[in-house]
Coordinates of C-alpha atoms in Angstrom, one line a residue:
Chain A
M1314 CA -57.5 66.6 -37.2
T1315 CA -60.5 65.9 -34.6
S1316 CA -62.1 63.8 -37.5
A1317 CA -59.0 61.5 -37.2
E1318 CA -59.4 61.3 -32.8
E1319 CA -62.8 60.5 -33.3
A1320 CA -61.9 58.0 -35.1
S1321 CA -58.9 56.6 -33.6
R1322 CA -60.8 56.4 -29.6
P1323 CA -62.8 53.6 -30.4
F1324 CA -59.8 51.7 -31.8
A1325 CA -57.6 52.3 -28.7
G1326 CA -57.8 48.4 -27.7
L1327 CA -56.3 47.4 -30.7
S1328 CA -53.0 49.1 -29.8
D1329 CA -50.8 46.9 -31.7
V1330 CA -53.0 48.5 -34.9
S1331 CA -51.6 52.4 -36.5
I1332 CA -55.0 52.7 -38.7
P1333 CA -54.0 55.3 -41.4
D1334 CA -51.6 52.7 -42.0
I1335 CA -54.4 49.9 -42.4
P1336 CA -56.1 51.8 -45.1
V1337 CA -53.4 52.9 -47.3
E1338 CA -50.0 51.3 -47.1
G1339 CA -50.0 47.8 -48.6
D1340 CA -47.5 45.5 -48.0
I1341 CA -48.3 43.6 -52.3
S1342 CA -46.8 40.5 -53.0
L1343 CA -45.3 41.3 -56.1
P1344 CA -45.6 37.6 -58.3
V1345 CA -41.4 37.0 -58.3
A1346 CA -41.9 35.4 -62.6
S1347 CA -42.0 39.4 -63.2
S1348 CA -38.4 40.4 -62.5
A1349 CA -37.4 37.3 -64.6
R1350 CA -39.7 38.1 -67.3
D1351 CA -38.0 41.0 -67.0
D1352 CA -34.2 40.2 -67.8
E1353 CA -35.1 38.1 -70.6
F1354 CA -36.0 41.6 -72.8
S1355 CA -33.9 43.7 -70.7
T1356 CA -30.1 44.4 -73.5
L1357 CA -28.7 46.8 -70.7
D1358 CA -26.4 44.0 -69.3
E1359 CA -24.6 44.5 -72.3
P1360 CA -21.5 45.2 -73.8
V1361 CA -22.5 48.4 -76.2
K1362 CA -19.8 46.3 -78.4
E1363 CA -22.7 44.1 -79.1
T1364 CA -25.2 46.6 -78.8
I1365 CA -23.5 48.1 -82.0
L1366 CA -22.9 46.1 -83.4
R1367 CA -26.3 44.7 -83.4
D1368 CA -27.9 47.8 -85.3
L1369 CA -24.6 47.6 -87.3
R1370 CA -25.7 44.4 -88.9
A1371 CA -29.4 45.7 -89.7
V1372 CA -28.5 48.3 -91.0
A1373 CA -26.1 46.9 -93.1
N1374 CA -28.6 43.5 -93.9
K1375 CA -31.1 46.6 -95.6
F1376 CA -28.3 48.4 -97.5
V1377 CA -28.3 44.3 -98.9
H1378 CA -31.8 44.7 -99.6
V1379 CA -31.0 47.4 -101.6
L1380 CA -28.6 46.3 -103.6
Y1381 CA -30.6 43.6 -105.1
P1382 CA -33.9 45.2 -104.9
K1383 CA -36.6 42.2 -104.8
R1384 CA -40.0 42.4 -102.9
S1385 CA -38.8 41.6 -100.2
S1386 CA -40.4 42.8 -95.9
V1387 CA -37.4 43.6 -94.0
L1388 CA -38.1 47.0 -94.5
L1389 CA -41.0 47.1 -93.6
R1390 CA -40.7 44.7 -91.3
D1391 CA -37.5 46.8 -88.9
W1392 CA -37.3 50.0 -89.6
D1393 CA -34.5 51.5 -88.2
L1394 CA -33.6 55.6 -89.0
W1395 CA -30.4 54.2 -88.9
G1396 CA -29.0 54.0 -92.4
P1397 CA -30.8 57.4 -93.8
L1398 CA -29.1 59.5 -91.3
L1399 CA -26.1 58.1 -92.4
L1400 CA -26.3 57.9 -95.7
C1401 CA -27.6 61.6 -95.3
V1402 CA -24.7 62.5 -93.4
T1403 CA -22.6 61.3 -96.3
L1404 CA -24.0 62.8 -99.4
A1405 CA -24.4 65.9 -97.1
L1406 CA -20.1 66.0 -96.3
L1407 CA -19.3 65.5 -99.8
L1408 CA -21.4 67.3 -101.6
Q1409 CA -19.8 69.9 -99.6
G1410 CA -17.7 72.9 -100.9
G1411 CA -18.4 72.8 -104.2
A1412 CA -20.0 76.5 -105.2
A1413 CA -19.5 78.2 -107.9
D1414 CA -17.9 80.7 -105.5
S1415 CA -17.1 78.5 -102.6
N1416 CA -16.9 81.3 -100.4
D1417 CA -20.4 81.9 -99.9
Q1418 CA -22.2 78.5 -100.9
G1419 CA -19.5 76.1 -98.9
G1420 CA -21.6 76.6 -95.2
P1421 CA -25.3 75.9 -96.5
Q1422 CA -25.5 73.3 -98.3
F1423 CA -24.6 71.0 -95.7
A1424 CA -28.2 71.5 -94.7
E1425 CA -29.7 71.8 -97.9
V1426 CA -28.8 68.5 -98.8
F1427 CA -29.9 67.3 -95.2
V1428 CA -33.1 69.5 -95.1
I1429 CA -34.4 68.2 -99.2
I1430 CA -33.3 65.1 -98.0
W1431 CA -35.3 64.8 -94.7
F1432 CA -38.5 67.4 -96.3
G1433 CA -38.6 65.8 -99.3
S1434 CA -39.4 62.5 -97.8
I1435 CA -41.3 63.4 -95.6
I1436 CA -43.6 65.4 -98.2
I1437 CA -43.5 61.3 -100.0
T1438 CA -44.6 60.0 -97.1
L1439 CA -47.6 62.3 -96.2
N1440 CA -48.7 62.3 -100.5
S1441 CA -48.3 58.7 -100.2
K1442 CA -50.9 58.3 -97.2
L1443 CA -52.9 60.8 -98.5
L1444 CA -53.9 58.6 -101.8
G1445 CA -54.6 55.5 -99.8
G1446 CA -51.2 54.1 -98.9
T1447 CA -51.1 51.7 -96.0
L1448 CA -47.3 51.9 -94.6
S1449 CA -46.8 53.6 -91.7
F1450 CA -45.1 57.6 -91.9
F1451 CA -41.7 55.7 -90.5
Q1452 CA -41.8 52.4 -92.7
S1453 CA -42.6 55.4 -95.8
L1454 CA -39.1 57.2 -94.2
C1455 CA -37.1 54.5 -93.6
V1456 CA -37.6 53.2 -97.6
L1457 CA -36.5 56.8 -99.2
G1458 CA -33.7 57.1 -97.1
Y1459 CA -32.4 53.5 -98.2
C1460 CA -32.8 53.4 -101.7
I1461 CA -30.4 57.0 -101.8
M1462 CA -27.3 54.3 -101.5
P1463 CA -27.3 53.9 -104.9
L1464 CA -27.2 58.1 -104.8
T1465 CA -24.6 57.8 -102.4
V1466 CA -22.4 55.6 -104.9
A1467 CA -22.2 57.6 -107.1
M1468 CA -21.7 60.5 -105.5
V1469 CA -18.0 58.7 -104.9
V1470 CA -17.5 58.1 -108.1
C1471 CA -18.2 61.4 -109.2
R1472 CA -15.9 62.6 -106.3
I1473 CA -13.5 60.2 -107.9
V1474 CA -13.2 60.6 -111.7
L1475 CA -13.2 64.3 -110.7
Y1476 CA -10.1 64.4 -109.9
T1477 CA -8.7 61.7 -112.1
A1478 CA -10.6 63.6 -115.6
S1479 CA -12.2 66.5 -116.6
G1480 CA -13.5 68.1 -119.5
K1481 CA -16.4 66.1 -122.4
V1482 CA -14.9 62.4 -120.9
S1483 CA -15.7 63.0 -117.1
F1484 CA -18.6 64.7 -118.2
A1485 CA -19.9 62.3 -120.3
V1486 CA -18.9 59.5 -117.1
R1487 CA -20.4 61.0 -114.4
L1488 CA -24.5 61.6 -116.3
V1489 CA -24.4 58.0 -117.0
V1490 CA -23.1 56.9 -113.4
V1491 CA -25.8 60.1 -112.4
T1492 CA -28.2 58.4 -114.8
A1493 CA -28.0 55.0 -113.9
S1494 CA -27.9 55.3 -110.4
F1495 CA -30.7 57.5 -110.3
G1496 CA -32.5 54.6 -111.8
W1497 CA -31.4 52.8 -109.6
S1498 CA -32.7 54.3 -106.6
T1499 CA -36.1 55.0 -108.2
F1500 CA -37.0 51.6 -108.6
A1501 CA -35.7 50.7 -105.3
S1502 CA -38.0 52.8 -103.8
T1503 CA -41.7 52.4 -105.8
A1504 CA -40.9 48.1 -105.2
F1505 CA -41.3 48.7 -101.9
L1506 CA -43.5 51.8 -101.6
A1507 CA -45.4 50.4 -104.2
D1508 CA -47.2 47.0 -103.3
S1509 CA -48.5 49.3 -100.4
Q1510 CA -50.7 51.5 -102.9
P1511 CA -54.2 50.6 -104.6
S1512 CA -53.0 49.5 -108.2
N1513 CA -53.9 52.6 -110.3
R1514 CA -52.5 54.9 -107.8
R1515 CA -49.3 53.6 -108.5
G1516 CA -47.9 56.5 -110.4
L1517 CA -49.4 59.3 -108.7
V1518 CA -46.9 58.0 -106.0
V1519 CA -44.1 56.9 -107.5
Y1520 CA -43.4 60.9 -109.9
P1521 CA -42.8 62.7 -106.7
V1522 CA -40.3 59.7 -106.1
F1523 CA -38.9 60.4 -108.9
L1524 CA -38.6 64.4 -108.6
F1525 CA -37.0 63.5 -105.4
Y1526 CA -34.2 61.0 -106.0
F1527 CA -33.4 64.1 -109.9
V1528 CA -33.2 66.6 -107.3
I1529 CA -30.7 64.5 -105.5
G1530 CA -29.3 63.0 -109.0
W1531 CA -28.9 67.3 -110.3
M1532 CA -27.3 68.3 -107.3
I1533 CA -24.6 65.2 -107.6
L1534 CA -24.0 65.7 -111.6
T1535 CA -23.7 69.8 -111.2
F1536 CA -21.4 69.6 -108.0
S1537 CA -17.7 70.6 -108.9
P1538 CA -14.7 71.1 -105.9
Chain B
M1462 CA -57.8 51.0 -60.3
S1463 CA -60.4 48.4 -58.5
A1464 CA -58.8 44.1 -59.7
G1465 CA -62.1 42.7 -59.8
S1466 CA -64.1 44.5 -56.7
R1467 CA -67.6 42.4 -56.4
N1468 CA -68.4 44.2 -54.3
T1469 CA -72.0 46.2 -52.8
E1470 CA -71.2 47.1 -49.9
P1471 CA -70.8 51.4 -49.5
W1472 CA -67.3 51.3 -47.2
G1473 CA -66.0 48.3 -50.2
G1474 CA -66.3 45.1 -48.3
F1475 CA -63.4 42.3 -48.9
D1476 CA -61.3 41.8 -51.9
D1477 CA -60.3 38.6 -53.0
N1478 CA -56.7 40.0 -53.0
L1479 CA -56.3 40.7 -49.6
I1480 CA -56.3 37.8 -48.0
Q1481 CA -55.3 35.5 -51.3
G1482 CA -52.3 37.6 -51.7
G1483 CA -50.3 36.6 -54.0
S1484 CA -53.0 36.7 -57.2
S1485 CA -52.7 40.3 -57.2
A1486 CA -51.1 43.2 -55.7
V1487 CA -53.1 46.1 -56.4
I1488 CA -55.3 47.3 -53.5
D1489 CA -57.8 49.9 -54.6
M1490 CA -57.2 53.5 -53.1
E1491 CA -61.0 53.9 -53.3
N1492 CA -62.5 51.5 -51.2
M1493 CA -59.9 52.2 -47.9
D1494 CA -61.1 55.9 -47.9
D1495 CA -64.7 55.0 -45.5
T1496 CA -62.8 54.9 -42.2
S1497 CA -67.2 54.3 -41.0
G1498 CA -67.9 52.7 -38.0
S1499 CA -69.4 50.3 -38.5
S1500 CA -66.1 47.7 -39.3
F1501 CA -63.4 48.4 -36.8
E1502 CA -63.4 45.0 -36.3
D1503 CA -63.3 44.1 -40.2
V1504 CA -60.4 46.8 -40.4
G1505 CA -58.6 44.8 -38.0
E1506 CA -59.3 41.8 -38.6
M1507 CA -57.9 42.9 -41.7
H1508 CA -54.7 44.4 -40.5
Q1509 CA -54.5 40.8 -38.8
R1510 CA -54.5 38.9 -42.5
M1511 CA -52.4 41.6 -43.6
K1512 CA -49.1 39.7 -41.6
E1513 CA -50.3 36.9 -42.1
E1514 CA -49.2 37.9 -46.5
E1515 CA -46.3 40.0 -44.4
E1516 CA -44.3 36.8 -42.8
V1517 CA -45.7 35.2 -46.5
S1518 CA -43.7 37.3 -48.7
A1519 CA -41.5 38.7 -47.0
E1520 CA -39.6 38.5 -50.0
A1521 CA -41.0 41.0 -51.9
A1522 CA -41.7 42.9 -48.7
A1523 CA -38.3 43.5 -48.1
A1524 CA -38.3 45.8 -51.7
E1525 CA -41.1 47.8 -50.4
D1526 CA -38.4 49.1 -47.2
D1527 CA -36.8 51.1 -49.5
G1528 CA -39.3 53.5 -49.5
A1529 CA -40.9 53.1 -45.7
D1530 CA -38.6 56.1 -44.3
D1531 CA -39.8 58.9 -47.0
G1532 CA -43.2 59.9 -46.9
E1533 CA -44.4 59.2 -43.6
F1534 CA -46.2 63.0 -42.6
L1535 CA -48.5 61.2 -43.9
G1536 CA -48.7 57.5 -43.1
M1537 CA -47.8 56.2 -46.8
K1538 CA -45.4 55.5 -48.2
G1539 CA -44.9 59.2 -50.0
L1540 CA -44.2 58.8 -54.2
K1541 CA -43.0 55.2 -53.6
G1542 CA -46.4 54.5 -52.6
Q1543 CA -48.4 52.9 -53.1
L1544 CA -50.7 55.4 -53.3
G1545 CA -47.6 57.4 -55.6
R1546 CA -47.5 54.8 -57.5
Q1547 CA -51.8 54.7 -58.8
V1548 CA -51.4 58.7 -58.4
A1549 CA -48.6 59.0 -60.6
D1550 CA -50.7 56.1 -63.3
E1551 CA -53.2 58.2 -63.2
V1552 CA -52.0 61.4 -64.6
W1553 CA -50.3 59.8 -67.0
Q1554 CA -53.5 58.0 -68.5
A1555 CA -54.5 61.5 -68.0
G1556 CA -51.7 63.9 -70.0
K1557 CA -51.8 60.6 -72.9
R1558 CA -55.3 61.4 -73.8
Q1559 CA -54.8 64.3 -74.0
A1560 CA -52.4 64.8 -75.7
S1561 CA -53.8 62.0 -78.2
K1562 CA -57.2 64.3 -78.5
A1563 CA -55.0 67.7 -79.3
F1564 CA -52.9 65.6 -81.9
N1565 CA -56.1 64.1 -83.2
L1566 CA -57.1 67.4 -83.5
Y1567 CA -54.8 69.4 -85.3
A1568 CA -52.2 66.2 -86.2
N1569 CA -55.1 64.7 -88.8
I1570 CA -54.1 64.4 -92.1
D1571 CA -57.3 62.9 -92.8
I1572 CA -58.3 66.7 -93.3
L1573 CA -56.0 66.9 -96.7
R1574 CA -57.5 62.9 -97.3
P1575 CA -60.1 64.2 -99.9
Y1576 CA -57.9 66.7 -101.5
F1577 CA -55.6 64.0 -103.0
D1578 CA -58.3 61.8 -104.3
V1579 CA -58.0 61.5 -107.8
E1580 CA -56.5 59.3 -110.9
P1581 CA -54.0 59.3 -112.9
S1582 CA -56.5 59.8 -115.8
Q1583 CA -58.0 62.5 -113.7
V1584 CA -54.5 64.4 -113.2
R1585 CA -53.5 64.0 -116.8
S1586 CA -57.0 65.2 -118.5
R1587 CA -57.3 68.4 -115.6
L1588 CA -53.3 69.3 -116.9
M1589 CA -54.4 69.3 -120.7
E1590 CA -57.9 71.2 -119.6
S1591 CA -56.2 74.2 -118.1
M1592 CA -54.3 74.9 -121.9
I1593 CA -57.7 74.7 -123.7
P1594 CA -59.3 77.8 -122.8
V1595 CA -63.8 77.9 -121.8
R1596 CA -66.2 79.7 -124.6
M1597 CA -69.2 79.8 -122.1
I1598 CA -68.8 82.0 -120.1
S1599 CA -71.8 82.5 -118.9
F1600 CA -72.3 80.4 -116.3
P1601 CA -69.7 79.7 -113.5
Q1602 CA -67.4 76.9 -114.4
K1603 CA -66.2 73.5 -113.0
V1604 CA -62.7 73.8 -111.3
A1605 CA -61.6 70.7 -109.7
G1606 CA -60.8 70.6 -106.1
E1607 CA -58.0 68.6 -106.3
L1608 CA -54.8 69.7 -104.2
Y1609 CA -52.0 66.6 -105.4
G1610 CA -52.2 68.0 -108.8
P1611 CA -50.6 71.6 -107.9
L1612 CA -48.9 69.9 -105.2
M1613 CA -46.8 68.5 -107.9
L1614 CA -46.6 71.1 -110.1
V1615 CA -44.7 73.2 -107.2
F1616 CA -42.0 70.6 -107.3
T1617 CA -42.0 70.1 -110.7
L1618 CA -41.0 74.5 -110.9
V1619 CA -39.1 74.2 -108.4
A1620 CA -37.4 71.5 -109.4
I1621 CA -37.1 73.0 -113.2
L1622 CA -36.4 76.2 -111.7
L1623 CA -33.6 75.0 -109.7
H1624 CA -32.4 73.4 -112.7
G1625 CA -32.2 76.8 -114.2
M1626 CA -30.2 78.6 -111.8
K1627 CA -27.6 75.3 -111.7
T1628 CA -27.4 75.8 -115.5
S1629 CA -26.1 79.1 -115.9
G1630 CA -24.0 79.7 -112.8
T1631 CA -26.3 81.5 -110.8
V1632 CA -24.8 83.3 -107.4
I1633 CA -27.7 83.4 -104.8
R1634 CA -25.7 85.8 -101.9
E1635 CA -27.9 85.3 -98.9
G1636 CA -29.7 82.1 -98.9
T1637 CA -29.3 79.1 -100.5
L1638 CA -30.5 77.6 -104.5
M1639 CA -33.2 75.5 -103.2
G1640 CA -34.7 77.5 -100.7
T1641 CA -34.7 80.6 -102.9
A1642 CA -35.9 77.7 -105.7
I1643 CA -39.2 76.7 -103.0
G1644 CA -39.2 79.5 -101.3
T1645 CA -40.1 81.7 -104.7
C1646 CA -42.1 79.4 -105.9
F1647 CA -45.0 78.5 -103.7
G1648 CA -44.8 82.2 -102.1
Y1649 CA -46.0 82.9 -106.0
W1650 CA -48.5 80.0 -105.2
L1651 CA -49.4 80.4 -101.9
G1652 CA -49.5 84.1 -102.0
V1653 CA -51.1 85.1 -105.2
S1654 CA -54.1 82.4 -104.2
S1655 CA -54.7 83.8 -101.7
F1656 CA -54.5 87.5 -103.1
I1657 CA -56.5 86.6 -106.0
Y1658 CA -59.5 85.2 -103.6
F1659 CA -59.0 87.9 -101.3
L1660 CA -59.9 90.7 -104.0
A1661 CA -62.9 87.8 -105.3
Y1662 CA -63.8 88.1 -102.1
L1663 CA -63.9 92.0 -102.2
V1664 CA -66.3 91.7 -105.7
N1665 CA -67.6 88.9 -105.0
A1666 CA -66.8 86.2 -106.7
Q1667 CA -68.1 82.6 -107.0
I1668 CA -64.9 81.6 -106.1
T1669 CA -63.4 79.4 -102.8
M1670 CA -59.9 79.3 -101.9
L1671 CA -59.5 76.0 -102.6
Q1672 CA -61.1 76.2 -106.0
M1673 CA -59.0 79.2 -106.3
L1674 CA -55.4 77.3 -105.2
S1675 CA -56.1 74.9 -107.7
L1676 CA -56.8 76.4 -110.6
L1677 CA -53.3 78.5 -110.0
G1678 CA -51.4 75.9 -110.2
Y1679 CA -52.9 73.9 -112.8
G1680 CA -51.6 77.2 -114.7
L1681 CA -48.1 76.8 -113.6
F1682 CA -48.2 73.6 -116.0
G1683 CA -47.9 76.1 -118.7
H1684 CA -44.2 77.6 -116.5
C1685 CA -43.3 74.3 -116.0
V1686 CA -43.4 73.4 -119.8
V1687 CA -42.3 76.5 -121.0
L1688 CA -39.0 77.0 -118.7
L1689 CA -38.9 72.9 -119.3
V1690 CA -37.8 74.5 -123.1
T1691 CA -36.3 78.2 -122.5
Y1692 CA -33.7 76.7 -120.3
N1693 CA -32.7 74.7 -121.9
I1694 CA -32.8 76.0 -125.4
H1695 CA -31.0 79.4 -125.7
F1696 CA -32.7 81.3 -127.2
H1697 CA -34.9 85.0 -127.1
L1698 CA -37.3 85.1 -129.5
L1699 CA -38.8 81.3 -128.8
F1700 CA -38.6 82.6 -124.9
Y1701 CA -41.3 85.1 -126.4
A1702 CA -43.3 82.9 -129.4
M1703 CA -43.8 79.9 -126.2
W1704 CA -44.4 82.9 -123.5
L1705 CA -47.4 84.6 -126.0
L1706 CA -48.4 81.6 -126.5
I1707 CA -48.2 78.7 -123.8
G1708 CA -49.0 81.3 -120.7
G1709 CA -51.1 84.0 -122.8
L1710 CA -53.0 80.1 -123.8
S1711 CA -53.3 79.1 -119.7
T1712 CA -53.5 82.9 -118.8
L1713 CA -56.6 83.0 -120.3
R1714 CA -58.3 79.1 -119.1
M1715 CA -58.0 81.3 -115.5
V1716 CA -59.8 84.1 -116.5
A1717 CA -62.0 83.1 -118.5
V1718 CA -62.8 80.2 -115.3
L1719 CA -63.0 83.7 -113.2
L1720 CA -65.4 85.8 -115.8
S1721 CA -67.8 82.8 -115.8
R1722 CA -67.9 83.6 -111.4
T1723 CA -68.2 87.2 -112.2
V1724 CA -71.1 90.0 -112.6
G1725 CA -70.1 93.0 -113.5
Q1726 CA -68.0 94.6 -115.9
T1727 CA -65.4 96.9 -113.5
P1728 CA -65.0 93.1 -110.8
R1729 CA -64.1 91.3 -114.4
L1730 CA -61.7 93.5 -115.3
L1731 CA -60.1 94.0 -112.2
L1732 CA -59.5 90.1 -111.3
C1733 CA -58.9 88.9 -114.4
G1734 CA -56.6 92.1 -115.3
M1735 CA -55.3 91.0 -111.7
L1736 CA -54.5 87.5 -112.5
A1737 CA -53.0 88.3 -115.9
L1738 CA -50.4 89.6 -115.5
L1739 CA -49.6 88.4 -112.5
H1740 CA -49.3 85.4 -114.6
M1741 CA -47.6 86.6 -117.3
S1742 CA -45.0 89.0 -114.8
F1743 CA -44.0 85.8 -112.9
L1744 CA -42.8 84.4 -116.3
L1745 CA -41.0 86.9 -117.0
Y1746 CA -39.9 87.2 -114.0
L1747 CA -39.1 83.1 -113.5
H1748 CA -36.9 83.4 -116.9
F1749 CA -35.1 86.2 -116.2
S1750 CA -33.8 86.3 -113.0
Y1751 CA -32.9 82.9 -112.6
H1752 CA -31.3 82.2 -115.5
Q1753 CA -28.4 84.5 -117.2
I1754 CA -27.4 83.6 -120.8
L1755 CA -23.7 83.2 -121.2
E1756 CA -21.3 82.8 -123.5
G1757 CA -19.4 79.4 -123.2
L1758 CA -22.2 77.6 -121.4
L1759 CA -21.1 74.4 -121.4
D1760 CA -17.8 74.8 -119.3
S1761 CA -20.0 75.5 -116.4
L1762 CA -20.4 71.4 -117.2
E1763 CA -16.6 70.7 -116.7
G1764 CA -15.7 71.6 -113.6
H1765 CA -14.5 74.5 -113.5
N1766 CA -14.0 77.0 -110.9
M1767 CA -16.0 80.0 -113.2
A1768 CA -16.0 83.5 -112.3
P1769 CA -20.4 84.6 -112.1
I1770 CA -20.8 87.0 -115.3
Q1771 CA -22.7 89.6 -115.3
R1772 CA -26.1 89.9 -116.7
V1773 CA -25.8 92.3 -120.4
V1774 CA -28.6 91.8 -122.4
R1775 CA -27.4 90.7 -125.8
D1776 CA -29.1 89.2 -128.8
V1777 CA -27.9 85.4 -129.1
P1778 CA -26.5 85.5 -132.5
E1779 CA -26.9 81.2 -132.1
V1780 CA -29.3 78.5 -130.5
T1781 CA -26.3 77.6 -128.5
L1782 CA -27.8 74.5 -127.1
N1783 CA -27.2 73.1 -123.5
A1784 CA -25.3 69.2 -123.6
T1785 CA -27.2 67.9 -120.8
V1786 CA -30.4 68.0 -122.7
R1787 CA -29.7 68.1 -126.5
S1788 CA -31.5 64.3 -126.8
L1789 CA -34.2 65.1 -124.5
G1790 CA -34.2 68.8 -126.0
G1791 CA -34.7 66.4 -129.2
M1792 CA -37.2 64.3 -128.5
L1793 CA -39.0 67.3 -126.7
M1794 CA -39.0 68.9 -130.1
A1795 CA -40.4 66.0 -132.2
Q1796 CA -43.0 65.8 -129.4

């Protein structure tokens, strides 16, 4: 503290000055406009219902784009993972409880489906990035997740069919429905993913997607309550 | 952190922002540390100017007053003051730099990029070549070092295994069907590759880990074909014939490549014998462990809850075709 005393002695004349304050204490005038700028982008003050509805509308919009797959960039521009999560949880819940011996296999099936979908998507995304794709990680995840929707619809249909009919007829119907939705899913996801790949490697990217939806389709087809 | 200080004096001099007040909200802390004796009056003047600023911008100052009572011990406004903010900013930037360095080092998938640099035609030709044993073993055969083909083949094998397990109603007591399939296939690919690489290292064979992974991965193509056919057409004799023919061909190809890269009789015997043994027995294992021949197989596809039947060794008197792949089987046979 001696250095401070030495420093303060010559300052005795300036009695209204407190030296430690000058160097480090700032009365900074912030531009007043900054607070107004924040209010425009802040969505903290809106009611919760509005926030949820906005997200739900975005998700529903993307569902529509999956149902009619054209070359559009909506899924890519505003990607979100709500839709994939909803679909994954729905599918996993519907697939629950079907097993040859339900005591042993009822539990793991939810986790099984969840893990398959997410890790499968991650691996396909990594593969497409390594092959020279231009999509970002989360954009690919978003596309692959949304394109599970036809398979989820097929699962619902299969469950209904299993309750109403049984035997060869039900199997034939389920086979047709699952095959159609599997083809639809693969086609929809390639419509979004293929543009980002160099043209000669499209097949290399499409094959794992095909395998992925095939495995999911197989799980749906062989489901028995 | 200095906003446009262009001074040359050692004590920092006067920045314009101190005087004008409205343009910038940053005061350079580095310049404030110096309390050398030559600038007392100037410091006093500076303080006077700052007081004037304070009167002009009273509303902004009111916001700052919230932190006035904190951190008095240092004569600053503590964590909420300017110094605190700058320190926090520095810490954040340093942390961000560290994290992105670590991320770029470890999570950089570009390390794997050269191994995925393939064209579809290359993959196709390598798949075909994996069934054709090479004749010349006097000089080292070329092994493609890519990972796309092997990885896709392992996943295909997983899918086929899953198909076989589901169709035959296999009950897995601990774990799940998917976990078992993935664990088996990846475990075989990675484990046996590492083991053979280790043996190759012991006997000084000229093969790298990547090449071994690639070789074994492409060797699984034969397994995929055999299992795809025999999980759907349950005919023991057919399985044994395909096991010998297709399994044998892909094993011979791998063995020939290894022979061409090893010197000495005993090392060759050890390495190639081990690989042949493991490869052929894996195919046997896959067929018999995960696939039970059940009479009335069609029942399992009709949604009845069936108790799994114990596996019994028996001769299947006729060919039982799986309903789901009746057409697929026809297509395969036609090819």
